[in-house]
mmCIF file of C-alpha atoms in Angstrom:
data_model
loop_
_atom_site.group_PDB
_atom_site.id
_atom_site.type_symbol
_atom_site.label_atom_id
_atom_site.label_comp_id
_atom_site.label_asym_id
_atom_site.label_seq_id
_atom_site.Cartn_x
_atom_site.Cartn_y
_atom_site.Cartn_z
ATOM 1 C CA MET A 1 -4.272 18.702 -6.560
ATOM 2 C CA LYS A 2 -7.316 16.597 -6.778
ATOM 3 C CA LEU A 3 -6.407 13.172 -5.341
ATOM 4 C CA VAL A 4 -8.494 9.870 -5.163
ATOM 5 C CA VAL A 5 -7.523 7.430 -2.558
ATOM 6 C CA PHE A 6 -8.713 3.808 -2.856
ATOM 7 C CA GLY A 7 -8.815 1.874 0.401
ATOM 8 C CA ALA A 8 -9.082 5.137 2.199
ATOM 9 C CA ASN A 9 -10.723 3.644 5.347
ATOM 10 C CA GLY A 10 -7.793 1.456 6.068
ATOM 11 C CA PRO A 11 -5.234 2.475 8.636
ATOM 12 C CA THR A 12 -2.833 3.822 5.961
ATOM 13 C CA GLY A 13 -5.543 5.252 3.927
ATOM 14 C CA ARG A 14 -6.912 7.377 6.714
ATOM 15 C CA LEU A 15 -3.450 8.742 7.435
ATOM 16 C CA LEU A 16 -2.793 9.475 3.855
ATOM 17 C CA THR A 17 -6.032 11.298 3.500
ATOM 18 C CA GLN A 18 -5.427 13.450 6.529
ATOM 19 C CA GLN A 19 -1.896 14.187 5.421
ATOM 20 C CA ALA A 20 -3.267 15.311 1.903
ATOM 21 C CA LEU A 21 -6.000 17.396 3.424
ATOM 22 C CA ASP A 22 -3.445 19.070 5.765
ATOM 23 C CA GLU A 23 -1.445 20.026 2.747
ATOM 24 C CA GLY A 24 -4.446 21.647 1.092
ATOM 25 C CA HIS A 25 -5.232 18.881 -1.576
ATOM 26 C CA THR A 26 -8.696 18.023 -2.451
ATOM 27 C CA VAL A 27 -9.287 14.285 -1.697
ATOM 28 C CA THR A 28 -11.867 11.796 -2.827
ATOM 29 C CA ALA A 29 -11.772 8.961 -0.346
ATOM 30 C CA VAL A 30 -13.166 5.692 -1.674
ATOM 31 C CA THR A 31 -14.407 3.114 0.816
ATOM 32 C CA ARG A 32 -16.923 0.462 0.920
ATOM 33 C CA ARG A 33 -18.254 1.732 4.135
ATOM 34 C CA PRO A 34 -18.566 5.511 3.732
ATOM 35 C CA ASP A 35 -20.705 5.974 6.911
ATOM 36 C CA GLU A 36 -17.803 4.667 8.989
ATOM 37 C CA PHE A 37 -15.179 7.018 7.490
ATOM 38 C CA PRO A 38 -13.898 9.093 10.448
ATOM 39 C CA LEU A 39 -12.571 12.265 8.731
ATOM 40 C CA THR A 40 -14.348 15.453 7.630
ATOM 41 C CA ALA A 41 -13.165 18.438 5.745
ATOM 42 C CA PRO A 42 -14.509 21.001 3.246
ATOM 43 C CA GLN A 43 -12.177 19.650 0.627
ATOM 44 C CA LEU A 44 -12.969 15.998 1.300
ATOM 45 C CA ARG A 45 -15.464 13.880 -0.615
ATOM 46 C CA VAL A 46 -16.203 10.408 0.626
ATOM 47 C CA SER A 47 -17.269 8.106 -2.116
ATOM 48 C CA GLY A 48 -18.987 4.726 -1.351
ATOM 49 C CA GLY A 49 -17.696 2.136 -3.689
ATOM 50 C CA ASP A 50 -15.724 -1.257 -4.067
ATOM 51 C CA ALA A 51 -12.610 -1.337 -6.177
ATOM 52 C CA LEU A 52 -13.985 -4.580 -7.636
ATOM 53 C CA ASP A 53 -16.877 -2.631 -9.152
ATOM 54 C CA PRO A 54 -15.655 -1.009 -12.426
ATOM 55 C CA ALA A 55 -18.565 1.442 -12.509
ATOM 56 C CA ALA A 56 -17.904 2.703 -8.891
ATOM 57 C CA VAL A 57 -14.114 3.044 -9.780
ATOM 58 C CA ALA A 58 -14.832 5.023 -12.900
ATOM 59 C CA ARG A 59 -17.148 7.375 -11.100
ATOM 60 C CA ALA A 60 -14.481 8.038 -8.357
ATOM 61 C CA VAL A 61 -11.642 8.536 -10.870
ATOM 62 C CA ALA A 62 -13.466 10.964 -13.218
ATOM 63 C CA GLY A 63 -12.276 14.521 -12.931
ATOM 64 C CA GLN A 64 -9.237 13.705 -10.608
ATOM 65 C CA ASP A 65 -5.641 14.446 -10.997
ATOM 66 C CA ARG A 66 -3.753 11.613 -9.294
ATOM 67 C CA VAL A 67 -4.625 8.166 -7.942
ATOM 68 C CA ILE A 68 -3.206 6.395 -4.899
ATOM 69 C CA SER A 69 -4.333 2.911 -3.978
ATOM 70 C CA THR A 70 -3.933 1.602 -0.510
ATOM 71 C CA LEU A 71 -5.938 -1.480 -0.978
ATOM 72 C CA GLY A 72 -5.429 -4.282 1.553
ATOM 73 C CA VAL A 73 -7.008 -7.434 2.865
ATOM 74 C CA PRO A 74 -6.193 -9.489 5.950
ATOM 75 C CA TYR A 75 -4.298 -12.794 5.738
ATOM 76 C CA THR A 76 -6.569 -15.529 4.487
ATOM 77 C CA LYS A 77 -6.311 -19.002 2.913
ATOM 78 C CA GLU A 78 -9.040 -18.155 0.499
ATOM 79 C CA PRO A 79 -8.301 -16.897 -2.970
ATOM 80 C CA VAL A 80 -7.645 -13.217 -3.126
ATOM 81 C CA THR A 81 -8.378 -10.876 -6.178
ATOM 82 C CA THR A 82 -8.769 -7.551 -4.425
ATOM 83 C CA PHE A 83 -5.301 -6.260 -5.448
ATOM 84 C CA SER A 84 -5.226 -7.591 -8.981
ATOM 85 C CA GLN A 85 -8.790 -7.025 -10.184
ATOM 86 C CA GLY A 86 -9.190 -3.743 -8.118
ATOM 87 C CA THR A 87 -6.052 -2.271 -9.637
ATOM 88 C CA ARG A 88 -7.048 -3.451 -13.132
ATOM 89 C CA ASN A 89 -10.274 -1.504 -12.707
ATOM 90 C CA ILE A 90 -8.456 1.488 -11.494
ATOM 91 C CA ALA A 91 -5.900 1.387 -14.359
ATOM 92 C CA GLU A 92 -8.663 0.994 -17.000
ATOM 93 C CA ALA A 93 -10.676 3.869 -15.524
ATOM 94 C CA MET A 94 -7.594 6.036 -15.533
ATOM 95 C CA SER A 95 -6.963 5.320 -19.093
ATOM 96 C CA ARG A 96 -10.569 6.015 -19.958
ATOM 97 C CA HIS A 97 -10.571 9.455 -18.128
ATOM 98 C CA GLY A 98 -7.054 10.461 -19.291
ATOM 99 C CA LEU A 99 -5.292 10.223 -15.846
ATOM 100 C CA ARG A 100 -1.592 9.360 -15.850
ATOM 101 C CA ARG A 101 -0.281 9.122 -12.324
ATOM 102 C CA LEU A 102 -0.831 5.909 -10.182
ATOM 103 C CA VAL A 103 0.884 5.152 -6.928
ATOM 104 C CA CYS A 104 -0.059 1.899 -5.296
ATOM 105 C CA VAL A 105 0.914 -0.050 -2.127
ATOM 106 C CA SER A 106 2.510 -3.478 -2.610
ATOM 107 C CA SER A 107 4.417 -5.501 -0.095
ATOM 108 C CA ILE A 108 7.890 -6.839 0.580
ATOM 109 C CA GLY A 109 6.002 -10.132 0.929
ATOM 110 C CA VAL A 110 6.401 -10.529 -2.858
ATOM 111 C CA HIS A 111 9.901 -11.610 -2.080
ATOM 112 C CA THR A 112 10.151 -15.389 -1.430
ATOM 113 C CA ASP A 113 13.696 -15.330 -0.048
ATOM 114 C CA ILE A 114 14.759 -14.161 3.420
ATOM 115 C CA PRO A 115 18.242 -12.768 3.432
ATOM 116 C CA PRO A 116 20.861 -14.358 5.785
ATOM 117 C CA GLU A 117 21.482 -11.141 7.676
ATOM 118 C CA MET A 118 18.055 -11.348 9.329
ATOM 119 C CA THR A 119 18.016 -13.027 12.800
ATOM 120 C CA PHE A 120 17.758 -16.851 13.112
ATOM 121 C CA LEU A 121 14.299 -16.550 14.656
ATOM 122 C CA PHE A 122 13.039 -14.430 11.875
ATOM 123 C CA ARG A 123 14.625 -16.596 9.077
ATOM 124 C CA ARG A 124 13.432 -19.943 10.700
ATOM 125 C CA VAL A 125 10.107 -19.008 12.357
ATOM 126 C CA VAL A 126 8.552 -15.566 11.836
ATOM 127 C CA GLY A 127 9.416 -15.083 8.191
ATOM 128 C CA PRO A 128 8.211 -18.528 6.920
ATOM 129 C CA VAL A 129 5.143 -18.238 9.015
ATOM 130 C CA LEU A 130 4.170 -14.947 7.530
ATOM 131 C CA LEU A 131 4.945 -15.960 3.999
ATOM 132 C CA SER A 132 2.795 -19.103 4.623
ATOM 133 C CA MET A 133 -0.096 -17.244 6.173
ATOM 134 C CA GLY A 134 -0.105 -14.592 3.473
ATOM 135 C CA ARG A 135 0.448 -16.814 0.522
ATOM 136 C CA SER A 136 -2.856 -16.104 -1.276
ATOM 137 C CA VAL A 137 -2.516 -12.374 -0.478
ATOM 138 C CA TYR A 138 1.154 -12.242 -1.781
ATOM 139 C CA GLU A 139 0.181 -14.145 -4.948
ATOM 140 C CA ASP A 140 -2.464 -11.533 -5.772
ATOM 141 C CA VAL A 141 0.020 -8.703 -4.912
ATOM 142 C CA ARG A 142 2.380 -10.169 -7.488
ATOM 143 C CA ARG A 143 -0.401 -10.261 -10.076
ATOM 144 C CA MET A 144 -1.191 -6.584 -9.224
ATOM 145 C CA GLU A 145 2.398 -5.702 -9.843
ATOM 146 C CA GLN A 146 2.459 -7.445 -13.149
ATOM 147 C CA ILE A 147 -0.800 -5.556 -14.170
ATOM 148 C CA VAL A 148 0.579 -2.244 -13.126
ATOM 149 C CA ARG A 149 3.880 -2.808 -14.954
ATOM 150 C CA ALA A 150 2.035 -3.644 -18.223
ATOM 151 C CA THR A 151 0.202 -0.352 -18.270
ATOM 152 C CA ASP A 152 1.441 2.781 -20.065
ATOM 153 C CA LEU A 153 0.576 4.824 -16.957
ATOM 154 C CA ASP A 154 3.173 6.821 -14.872
ATOM 155 C CA TRP A 155 3.042 4.378 -12.051
ATOM 156 C CA THR A 156 5.004 3.937 -8.849
ATOM 157 C CA ILE A 157 4.778 0.652 -6.794
ATOM 158 C CA VAL A 158 5.658 1.078 -3.130
ATOM 159 C CA ARG A 159 6.587 -1.911 -1.058
ATOM 160 C CA PRO A 160 6.572 -1.396 2.750
ATOM 161 C CA SER A 161 8.015 -3.869 5.291
ATOM 162 C CA GLY A 162 6.227 -4.978 8.368
ATOM 163 C CA LEU A 163 3.703 -2.109 9.231
ATOM 164 C CA PHE A 164 3.429 -0.566 12.659
ATOM 165 C CA ASP A 165 1.932 2.623 14.157
ATOM 166 C CA THR A 166 3.839 5.731 15.173
ATOM 167 C CA ALA A 167 2.687 9.267 16.065
ATOM 168 C CA ALA A 168 4.660 11.068 13.478
ATOM 169 C CA VAL A 169 6.630 10.794 10.272
ATOM 170 C CA SER A 170 10.217 9.915 10.635
ATOM 171 C CA ASP A 171 13.261 10.248 8.494
ATOM 172 C CA TYR A 172 12.651 6.975 6.672
ATOM 173 C CA GLY A 173 14.584 5.370 3.925
ATOM 174 C CA VAL A 174 13.682 4.775 0.407
ATOM 175 C CA MET A 175 15.422 2.707 -2.321
ATOM 176 C CA VAL A 176 14.766 1.241 -5.623
ATOM 177 C CA ALA A 177 13.423 -2.204 -4.885
ATOM 178 C CA PRO A 178 16.090 -5.044 -4.951
ATOM 179 C CA GLN A 179 15.369 -8.690 -5.297
ATOM 180 C CA ARG A 180 15.171 -9.397 -1.538
ATOM 181 C CA VAL A 181 14.068 -7.884 1.764
ATOM 182 C CA THR A 182 16.150 -4.926 2.987
ATOM 183 C CA GLY A 183 14.373 -3.845 6.068
ATOM 184 C CA MET A 184 11.955 -5.248 8.638
ATOM 185 C CA PHE A 185 9.633 -2.430 9.541
ATOM 186 C CA THR A 186 7.735 0.592 7.958
ATOM 187 C CA SER A 187 5.541 2.919 10.051
ATOM 188 C CA ARG A 188 2.052 3.655 8.460
ATOM 189 C CA ALA A 189 2.819 7.360 8.977
ATOM 190 C CA ASP A 190 6.004 7.016 6.849
ATOM 191 C CA LEU A 191 4.173 4.945 4.235
ATOM 192 C CA ALA A 192 1.408 7.492 4.007
ATOM 193 C CA ASP A 193 3.887 10.330 3.589
ATOM 194 C CA LEU A 194 5.800 8.446 0.957
ATOM 195 C CA LEU A 195 2.664 7.701 -1.014
ATOM 196 C CA LEU A 196 1.683 11.392 -1.004
ATOM 197 C CA ARG A 197 5.179 12.613 -2.002
ATOM 198 C CA GLU A 198 5.306 10.109 -4.850
ATOM 199 C CA ALA A 199 1.902 11.111 -6.143
ATOM 200 C CA VAL A 200 2.313 14.955 -5.920
ATOM 201 C CA ASP A 201 6.006 15.277 -6.774
ATOM 202 C CA ASP A 202 6.253 12.572 -9.450
ATOM 203 C CA ARG A 203 9.157 10.755 -7.882
ATOM 204 C CA HIS A 204 10.269 7.208 -9.075
ATOM 205 C CA VAL A 205 8.074 7.188 -12.080
ATOM 206 C CA ARG A 206 7.653 3.648 -13.487
ATOM 207 C CA THR A 207 9.728 2.258 -10.629
ATOM 208 C CA CYS A 208 9.164 -0.107 -7.697
ATOM 209 C CA ILE A 209 10.535 1.208 -4.417
ATOM 210 C CA GLU A 210 10.854 0.022 -0.903
ATOM 211 C CA VAL A 211 10.438 2.045 2.255
ATOM 212 C CA THR A 212 11.924 1.245 5.570
ATOM 213 C CA THR A 213 11.539 2.966 9.021
ATOM 214 C CA THR A 214 14.834 2.924 10.975
ATOM 215 C CA GLN A 215 13.852 5.001 14.110
ATOM 216 C CA GLY A 216 11.815 3.722 17.001
ATOM 217 C CA THR A 217 11.149 0.400 15.426
ATOM 218 C CA PRO A 218 9.351 -2.115 17.573
ATOM 219 C CA ASN A 219 10.117 -5.654 18.740
ATOM 220 C CA TYR A 220 9.247 -7.776 15.570
ATOM 221 C CA LEU A 221 7.555 -10.492 17.737
ATOM 222 C CA LYS A 222 5.160 -8.022 19.129
ATOM 223 C CA VAL A 223 4.448 -6.765 15.641
ATOM 224 C CA PHE A 224 4.000 -10.270 14.412
ATOM 225 C CA VAL A 225 1.547 -11.090 17.182
ATOM 226 C CA LYS A 226 -0.480 -7.820 16.673
ATOM 227 C CA GLU A 227 -0.480 -7.465 12.922
ATOM 228 C CA ALA A 228 -0.395 -11.020 11.647
ATOM 229 C CA LEU A 229 -2.208 -12.909 14.327
ATOM 230 C CA HIS A 230 -4.442 -9.863 15.315
ATOM 231 C CA ILE A 231 -3.827 -10.265 19.089
ATOM 232 C CA GLY A 232 -3.722 -7.174 21.290
ATOM 233 C CA GLY A 233 -5.840 -4.774 19.320
#
């Protein structure tokens, strides 16, 4: 298939692009910094562009089969529009060019409740801090989900838990998204694999799903320090 990946130069986007290439798909990798994109392959096209630029999005989408969005931004207190406006541009371009299948990354941060089965430290310290730090990001992710659900596209919204790195794809768990957090971790390799499977195999169409890694999960305080506070590389 001919796949287009938005946010391709992020950690998950690069893994997804490589997995798709390894399976023989043709990939258009969309990134604001094409000169920094580390992958090369005969069936890879790197397209410089910003998801907030409708014209750049339309150029990238034209002639493709499926669209996957791994757009993401760091925690910030400033207003965020990357998810909502970028996804709106993607959806409009897909409709204009006759594409149907959209798979996009959301976050379990859209949940505002923390279930009681989580540890006391997570419920009282880590969880509230993460939700507070990411408030503007999660608000825009919620807007993105509303935009996607309102389209007539064949969409799937994927909500990962706390992201961490592993060397390989695991036997991860997938479930239709409930109304509260069900797991604490998702490896980027697992997330990338699920995004590809959803896009290629048309699983969970017009459904929001959550993905949880259960094997080799790290200490959540270490993940919190590295991923949220950006300490330790």
